[in-house]
mmCIF file of C-alpha atoms and ligand atoms in Angstrom:
data_model
loop_
_atom_site.group_PDB
_atom_site.id
_atom_site.type_symbol
_atom_site.label_atom_id
_atom_site.label_comp_id
_atom_site.label_asym_id
_atom_site.label_seq_id
_atom_site.Cartn_x
_atom_site.Cartn_y
_atom_site.Cartn_z
ATOM 1 C CA MET C 1 -2.448 -20.686 -3.963
ATOM 2 C CA LYS C 2 -3.725 -17.166 -3.227
ATOM 3 C CA ASN C 3 -1.380 -14.735 -4.916
ATOM 4 C CA ILE C 4 -0.723 -11.315 -3.446
ATOM 5 C CA VAL C 5 0.657 -8.605 -5.761
ATOM 6 C CA ILE C 6 2.129 -5.568 -4.012
ATOM 7 C CA LEU C 7 2.522 -2.166 -5.684
ATOM 8 C CA ILE C 8 5.176 0.208 -4.343
ATOM 9 C CA SER C 9 6.827 3.503 -5.272
ATOM 10 C CA GLY C 10 9.589 3.867 -2.698
ATOM 11 C CA GLY C 11 11.120 2.362 0.398
ATOM 12 C CA GLY C 12 8.780 -0.573 0.475
ATOM 13 C CA SER C 13 8.973 -0.994 4.242
ATOM 14 C CA ASN C 14 5.268 -1.930 4.400
ATOM 15 C CA MET C 15 5.790 -4.491 1.630
ATOM 16 C CA ALA C 16 8.784 -5.860 3.567
ATOM 17 C CA ALA C 17 6.716 -6.031 6.774
ATOM 18 C CA ILE C 18 4.092 -8.103 4.938
ATOM 19 C CA VAL C 19 6.720 -10.432 3.460
ATOM 20 C CA LYS C 20 8.561 -10.847 6.781
ATOM 21 C CA THR C 21 5.522 -11.465 8.964
ATOM 22 C CA ALA C 22 4.159 -13.903 6.388
ATOM 23 C CA GLN C 23 7.322 -15.931 6.988
ATOM 24 C CA GLN C 24 7.758 -15.376 10.727
ATOM 25 C CA GLN C 25 4.128 -15.769 11.780
ATOM 26 C CA ASP C 26 3.588 -18.426 9.162
ATOM 27 C CA TRP C 27 0.283 -16.892 8.056
ATOM 28 C CA ALA C 28 1.047 -17.180 4.356
ATOM 29 C CA GLN C 29 1.446 -20.931 4.549
ATOM 30 C CA ARG C 30 -1.552 -21.271 6.859
ATOM 31 C CA LEU C 31 -3.735 -19.271 4.470
ATOM 32 C CA GLY C 32 -2.279 -20.818 1.320
ATOM 33 C CA ALA C 33 -1.013 -17.431 0.206
ATOM 34 C CA ARG C 34 2.223 -15.951 -1.084
ATOM 35 C CA VAL C 35 3.569 -12.601 -2.194
ATOM 36 C CA ALA C 36 3.869 -13.448 -5.879
ATOM 37 C CA ALA C 37 5.144 -10.145 -7.246
ATOM 38 C CA VAL C 38 6.215 -6.634 -6.335
ATOM 39 C CA ILE C 39 5.675 -3.938 -8.950
ATOM 40 C CA SER C 40 7.004 -0.371 -8.772
ATOM 41 C CA ASN C 41 6.311 2.679 -10.896
ATOM 42 C CA LYS C 42 9.817 3.867 -10.028
ATOM 43 C CA ALA C 43 12.943 1.942 -11.066
ATOM 44 C CA GLU C 44 14.934 3.351 -8.133
ATOM 45 C CA ALA C 45 12.433 2.200 -5.481
ATOM 46 C CA LYS C 46 14.508 0.700 -2.643
ATOM 47 C CA GLY C 47 11.838 -1.894 -1.965
ATOM 48 C CA LEU C 48 12.676 -3.656 -5.236
ATOM 49 C CA VAL C 49 16.083 -4.636 -3.847
ATOM 50 C CA PHE C 50 14.527 -6.349 -0.822
ATOM 51 C CA ALA C 51 11.934 -8.115 -2.982
ATOM 52 C CA ARG C 52 14.601 -9.449 -5.340
ATOM 53 C CA GLU C 53 16.680 -10.661 -2.372
ATOM 54 C CA GLN C 54 13.612 -12.580 -1.211
ATOM 55 C CA GLY C 55 13.304 -14.248 -4.594
ATOM 56 C CA ILE C 56 10.032 -12.463 -5.347
ATOM 57 C CA ALA C 57 9.286 -11.555 -8.963
ATOM 58 C CA THR C 58 9.618 -7.816 -9.557
ATOM 59 C CA ALA C 59 8.672 -5.444 -12.341
ATOM 60 C CA VAL C 60 9.025 -1.732 -13.014
ATOM 61 C CA LEU C 61 6.446 0.263 -14.940
ATOM 62 C CA ASP C 62 7.470 3.901 -15.290
ATOM 63 C CA HIS C 63 4.313 6.004 -15.416
ATOM 64 C CA GLN C 64 6.227 8.722 -17.270
ATOM 65 C CA ARG C 65 6.297 6.516 -20.371
ATOM 66 C CA PHE C 66 2.513 6.827 -20.712
ATOM 67 C CA ALA C 67 0.504 9.704 -22.143
ATOM 68 C CA THR C 68 -2.570 8.995 -20.036
ATOM 69 C CA ARG C 69 -3.447 7.412 -16.693
ATOM 70 C CA GLU C 70 -5.695 4.993 -18.578
ATOM 71 C CA ALA C 71 -2.780 3.761 -20.708
ATOM 72 C CA PHE C 72 -0.543 3.319 -17.640
ATOM 73 C CA ASP C 73 -3.263 1.466 -15.748
ATOM 74 C CA ALA C 74 -3.987 -0.824 -18.721
ATOM 75 C CA GLU C 75 -0.329 -1.872 -18.843
ATOM 76 C CA LEU C 76 -0.256 -2.258 -15.060
ATOM 77 C CA MET C 77 -3.267 -4.579 -15.239
ATOM 78 C CA ALA C 78 -1.496 -6.566 -17.958
ATOM 79 C CA LEU C 79 1.470 -7.036 -15.594
ATOM 80 C CA ILE C 80 -0.710 -7.986 -12.618
ATOM 81 C CA ASP C 81 -3.340 -10.239 -14.209
ATOM 82 C CA PRO C 82 -1.076 -13.195 -15.095
ATOM 83 C CA TYR C 83 -0.729 -13.724 -11.316
ATOM 84 C CA GLN C 84 -4.540 -13.953 -10.946
ATOM 85 C CA PRO C 85 -4.172 -12.194 -7.596
ATOM 86 C CA ALA C 86 -6.550 -12.788 -4.704
ATOM 87 C CA LEU C 87 -5.352 -9.434 -3.392
ATOM 88 C CA VAL C 88 -3.597 -6.365 -4.808
ATOM 89 C CA VAL C 89 -1.883 -4.358 -2.070
ATOM 90 C CA LEU C 90 -0.917 -0.683 -2.453
ATOM 91 C CA ALA C 91 2.045 -0.108 -0.146
ATOM 92 C CA GLY C 92 3.295 3.438 -0.537
ATOM 93 C CA PHE C 93 2.141 3.402 -4.149
ATOM 94 C CA MET C 94 1.935 7.027 -5.212
ATOM 95 C CA ARG C 95 -0.121 7.033 -8.417
ATOM 96 C CA ILE C 96 -3.858 7.644 -8.335
ATOM 97 C CA LEU C 97 -5.581 4.756 -10.110
ATOM 98 C CA THR C 98 -8.357 5.129 -12.690
ATOM 99 C CA PRO C 99 -11.946 4.002 -12.024
ATOM 100 C CA GLY C 100 -11.407 1.237 -14.598
ATOM 101 C CA PHE C 101 -8.440 -0.179 -12.670
ATOM 102 C CA VAL C 102 -10.296 0.026 -9.361
ATOM 103 C CA ALA C 103 -13.370 -1.712 -10.843
ATOM 104 C CA HIS C 104 -11.186 -4.478 -12.321
ATOM 105 C CA TYR C 105 -9.881 -5.394 -8.825
ATOM 106 C CA ALA C 106 -13.025 -4.464 -6.898
ATOM 107 C CA GLY C 107 -13.084 -6.088 -3.467
ATOM 108 C CA ARG C 108 -9.469 -7.246 -3.730
ATOM 109 C CA LEU C 109 -7.615 -3.909 -3.731
ATOM 110 C CA VAL C 110 -6.382 -2.377 -0.466
ATOM 111 C CA ASN C 111 -4.281 0.645 0.540
ATOM 112 C CA ILE C 112 -2.502 1.931 3.604
ATOM 113 C CA HIS C 113 -2.896 5.641 4.173
ATOM 114 C CA PRO C 114 -0.880 7.517 6.811
ATOM 115 C CA SER C 115 -3.735 9.342 8.546
ATOM 116 C CA LEU C 116 -6.835 8.579 10.573
ATOM 117 C CA LEU C 117 -9.278 8.599 7.656
ATOM 118 C CA PRO C 118 -11.609 10.241 6.830
ATOM 119 C CA ALA C 119 -9.328 13.008 8.102
ATOM 120 C CA PHE C 120 -6.533 14.032 5.721
ATOM 121 C CA ALA C 121 -7.186 12.070 2.572
ATOM 122 C CA GLY C 122 -4.622 12.845 -0.120
ATOM 123 C CA LEU C 123 -1.021 13.926 0.268
ATOM 124 C CA HIS C 124 1.140 15.589 2.988
ATOM 125 C CA THR C 125 -0.917 13.999 5.764
ATOM 126 C CA HIS C 126 1.586 14.488 8.593
ATOM 127 C CA GLN C 127 2.165 18.204 8.004
ATOM 128 C CA ARG C 128 -1.589 18.728 7.706
ATOM 129 C CA ALA C 129 -2.201 16.905 11.013
ATOM 130 C CA LEU C 130 0.459 19.075 12.695
ATOM 131 C CA ASP C 131 -0.946 22.268 11.155
ATOM 132 C CA ALA C 132 -4.437 21.342 12.404
ATOM 133 C CA GLY C 133 -3.076 20.945 15.945
ATOM 134 C CA CYS C 134 -4.055 17.273 16.182
ATOM 135 C CA LYS C 135 -3.072 15.562 19.431
ATOM 136 C CA PHE C 136 -3.289 12.146 17.820
ATOM 137 C CA ALA C 137 -2.432 10.902 14.384
ATOM 138 C CA GLY C 138 -2.379 7.469 12.873
ATOM 139 C CA VAL C 139 -2.835 5.178 9.951
ATOM 140 C CA THR C 140 -5.695 3.505 8.090
ATOM 141 C CA VAL C 141 -5.925 0.371 5.978
ATOM 142 C CA HIS C 142 -8.865 0.618 3.609
ATOM 143 C CA GLN C 143 -10.464 -0.955 0.571
ATOM 144 C CA VAL C 144 -9.714 1.106 -2.505
ATOM 145 C CA THR C 145 -12.678 2.587 -4.346
ATOM 146 C CA ALA C 146 -12.729 5.149 -7.138
ATOM 147 C CA GLU C 147 -13.082 7.872 -4.509
ATOM 148 C CA LEU C 148 -9.571 8.662 -3.295
ATOM 149 C CA ASP C 149 -8.793 7.312 0.190
ATOM 150 C CA LEU C 150 -12.493 6.952 1.072
ATOM 151 C CA GLY C 151 -13.123 3.215 0.647
ATOM 152 C CA PRO C 152 -14.363 1.070 3.568
ATOM 153 C CA ILE C 153 -11.979 1.054 6.541
ATOM 154 C CA LEU C 154 -10.423 -2.313 7.460
ATOM 155 C CA ASP C 155 -8.118 -1.327 10.332
ATOM 156 C CA GLN C 156 -6.598 1.710 12.048
ATOM 157 C CA ALA C 157 -3.917 2.498 14.621
ATOM 158 C CA VAL C 158 -3.407 5.670 16.633
ATOM 159 C CA VAL C 159 -0.166 7.375 17.730
ATOM 160 C CA PRO C 160 0.262 10.486 19.870
ATOM 161 C CA VAL C 161 1.533 13.742 18.405
ATOM 162 C CA LEU C 162 4.385 14.802 20.701
ATOM 163 C CA PRO C 163 5.736 18.276 21.472
ATOM 164 C CA GLY C 164 8.358 19.274 18.926
ATOM 165 C CA ASP C 165 7.162 16.795 16.311
ATOM 166 C CA THR C 166 7.973 17.523 12.699
ATOM 167 C CA ALA C 167 6.331 15.848 9.731
ATOM 168 C CA GLU C 168 9.365 13.542 9.663
ATOM 169 C CA THR C 169 9.290 12.475 13.332
ATOM 170 C CA LEU C 170 5.539 11.971 13.195
ATOM 171 C CA ALA C 171 5.803 9.995 9.950
ATOM 172 C CA ALA C 172 8.386 7.694 11.540
ATOM 173 C CA ARG C 173 6.135 7.064 14.570
ATOM 174 C CA VAL C 174 3.158 6.337 12.313
ATOM 175 C CA LEU C 175 5.254 4.046 10.112
ATOM 176 C CA THR C 176 6.065 1.727 13.041
ATOM 177 C CA GLN C 177 2.310 1.176 13.459
ATOM 178 C CA GLU C 178 1.810 0.697 9.713
ATOM 179 C CA HIS C 179 4.134 -2.291 9.912
ATOM 180 C CA VAL C 180 1.924 -3.784 12.649
ATOM 181 C CA ILE C 181 -1.510 -3.262 11.125
ATOM 182 C CA TYR C 182 -0.921 -3.822 7.407
ATOM 183 C CA PRO C 183 0.215 -7.450 7.685
ATOM 184 C CA ARG C 184 -2.593 -8.057 10.188
ATOM 185 C CA ALA C 185 -5.237 -6.564 7.876
ATOM 186 C CA VAL C 186 -3.960 -8.545 4.876
ATOM 187 C CA ALA C 187 -3.966 -11.797 6.860
ATOM 188 C CA ALA C 188 -7.485 -11.051 8.149
ATOM 189 C CA LEU C 189 -8.816 -10.338 4.660
ATOM 190 C CA LEU C 190 -7.318 -13.324 2.811
ATOM 191 C CA PRO C 191 -9.611 -16.055 4.151
ATOM 192 C CA ARG C 192 -12.577 -14.124 2.728
ATOM 193 C CA LEU C 193 -11.062 -13.834 -0.770
HETATM 194 N N1 LIG Z 1 -6.429 5.238 -6.410
HETATM 195 C C1 LIG Z 1 -7.737 5.281 -6.175
HETATM 196 N N2 LIG Z 1 -8.541 5.258 -7.226
HETATM 197 N N3 LIG Z 1 -8.277 5.328 -4.935
HETATM 198 C C2 LIG Z 1 -7.461 5.375 -3.859
HETATM 199 O O1 LIG Z 1 -8.014 5.427 -2.660
HETATM 200 C C3 LIG Z 1 -6.059 5.356 -4.041
HETATM 201 C C4 LIG Z 1 -5.570 5.292 -5.364
HETATM 202 C C5 LIG Z 1 -4.196 5.293 -5.602
HETATM 203 C C6 LIG Z 1 -3.315 5.402 -4.565
HETATM 204 C C7 LIG Z 1 -2.828 5.765 -2.173
HETATM 205 C C8 LIG Z 1 -3.049 7.219 -1.708
HETATM 206 C C9 LIG Z 1 -2.639 7.445 -0.271
HETATM 207 O O2 LIG Z 1 -2.687 6.519 0.534
HETATM 208 C C10 LIG Z 1 -3.800 5.509 -3.268
HETATM 209 C C11 LIG Z 1 -5.161 5.462 -2.988
HETATM 210 C C12 LIG Z 1 -1.149 9.082 -4.378
HETATM 211 C C13 LIG Z 1 -1.851 10.270 -4.437
HETATM 212 C C14 LIG Z 1 -1.474 11.337 -5.426
HETATM 213 O O3 LIG Z 1 -2.009 12.438 -5.383
HETATM 214 C C15 LIG Z 1 -2.930 10.455 -3.591
HETATM 215 C C16 LIG Z 1 -3.290 9.449 -2.717
HETATM 216 C C17 LIG Z 1 -2.595 8.251 -2.672
HETATM 217 C C18 LIG Z 1 -1.510 8.078 -3.484
HETATM 218 N N4 LIG Z 1 -0.560 11.047 -6.395
HETATM 219 C C19 LIG Z 1 -0.118 11.940 -7.457
HETATM 220 C C20 LIG Z 1 -0.792 11.587 -8.783
HETATM 221 O O4 LIG Z 1 -0.853 12.483 -9.627
HETATM 222 C C21 LIG Z 1 1.366 11.840 -7.648
HETATM 223 C C22 LIG Z 1 2.149 12.164 -6.429
HETATM 224 C C23 LIG Z 1 3.607 11.748 -6.500
HETATM 225 O O5 LIG Z 1 4.031 11.108 -7.495
HETATM 226 O O6 LIG Z 1 4.337 12.021 -5.536
HETATM 227 O O7 LIG Z 1 -1.182 10.416 -8.986
HETATM 228 O O8 LIG Z 1 -2.344 8.590 0.095
HETATM 229 C C1 LIG Z 2 3.911 4.955 4.160
HETATM 230 O O1 LIG Z 2 3.913 5.840 5.252
HETATM 231 C C2 LIG Z 2 2.545 4.921 3.514
HETATM 232 O O2 LIG Z 2 1.497 4.977 4.436
HETATM 233 C C3 LIG Z 2 2.615 6.178 2.706
HETATM 234 O O3 LIG Z 2 3.920 6.238 2.190
HETATM 235 C C4 LIG Z 2 4.792 5.510 3.035
HETATM 236 C C5 LIG Z 2 5.437 4.425 2.238
HETATM 237 O O4 LIG Z 2 6.427 3.795 2.981
HETATM 238 N N1 LIG Z 2 1.665 6.143 1.650
HETATM 239 C C6 LIG Z 2 1.239 7.253 1.069
HETATM 240 O O5 LIG Z 2 1.557 8.360 1.460
HETATM 241 C C7 LIG Z 2 0.312 7.027 -0.096
HETATM 242 N N2 LIG Z 2 0.009 8.294 -0.674
HETATM 243 P P1 LIG Z 2 7.039 2.409 2.497
HETATM 244 O O6 LIG Z 2 7.345 2.550 1.002
HETATM 245 O O7 LIG Z 2 8.285 2.274 3.277
HETATM 246 O O8 LIG Z 2 6.039 1.346 2.752
#
């Protein structure tokens, strides 16, 4: 069984999209995969409620309990490794990971970033796209490397920027496409892992 471990920090709608399509489109069974665990760095993350309802193992690791990023990442690895994951999926996970963590899961660590990379790596992507006058925005699924948001691109989707858009309306339009491409990218990657 290929275990998938998903890391979240908030709403977890991308995690839920992966879990739901795995059931509905039957790709998890076909690929011999399952979402084995959902781990959040925030106890109040809404996504944990959905994961628990689905009978998925959950854990919370509050980064504020740790003096250094290295110490947090070491404990995070200790939570993840018992699942021997084929794939670790960052889904709205908001903590930058250390080079040691990234190396440990090299080739099996992916992220979804709400911009058309390499444009707008980092935070506040939607406001930055609006400020730059972009006519199109979008989302990227990429392999995670030590260089923030600059690992090899696996999939992208484009949405128009519409007159009157705010960061919130644009984010919502992008999010609908995230839910399409992230499950697709995960399912496409799994046979190679
Ligand atoms: N870690 C590495 N090494 N490489 C990447 O490409 C990563 C990563 C960790 C997370 C997601 C990323 C995104 O898609 C991601 C990619 C958080 C921050 C950030 O600045 C930046 C990028 C991403 C996620 N986080 C602050 C920090 O100090 C905290 C911000 C907050 O808590 O709100 O870690 O955009
Ligand atoms: C998504 O838009 C994701 O692309 C973005 O946060 C949202 C999480 O939504 N990720 C980042 O900004 C990473 N820095 P979700 O929790 O509902 O999946």
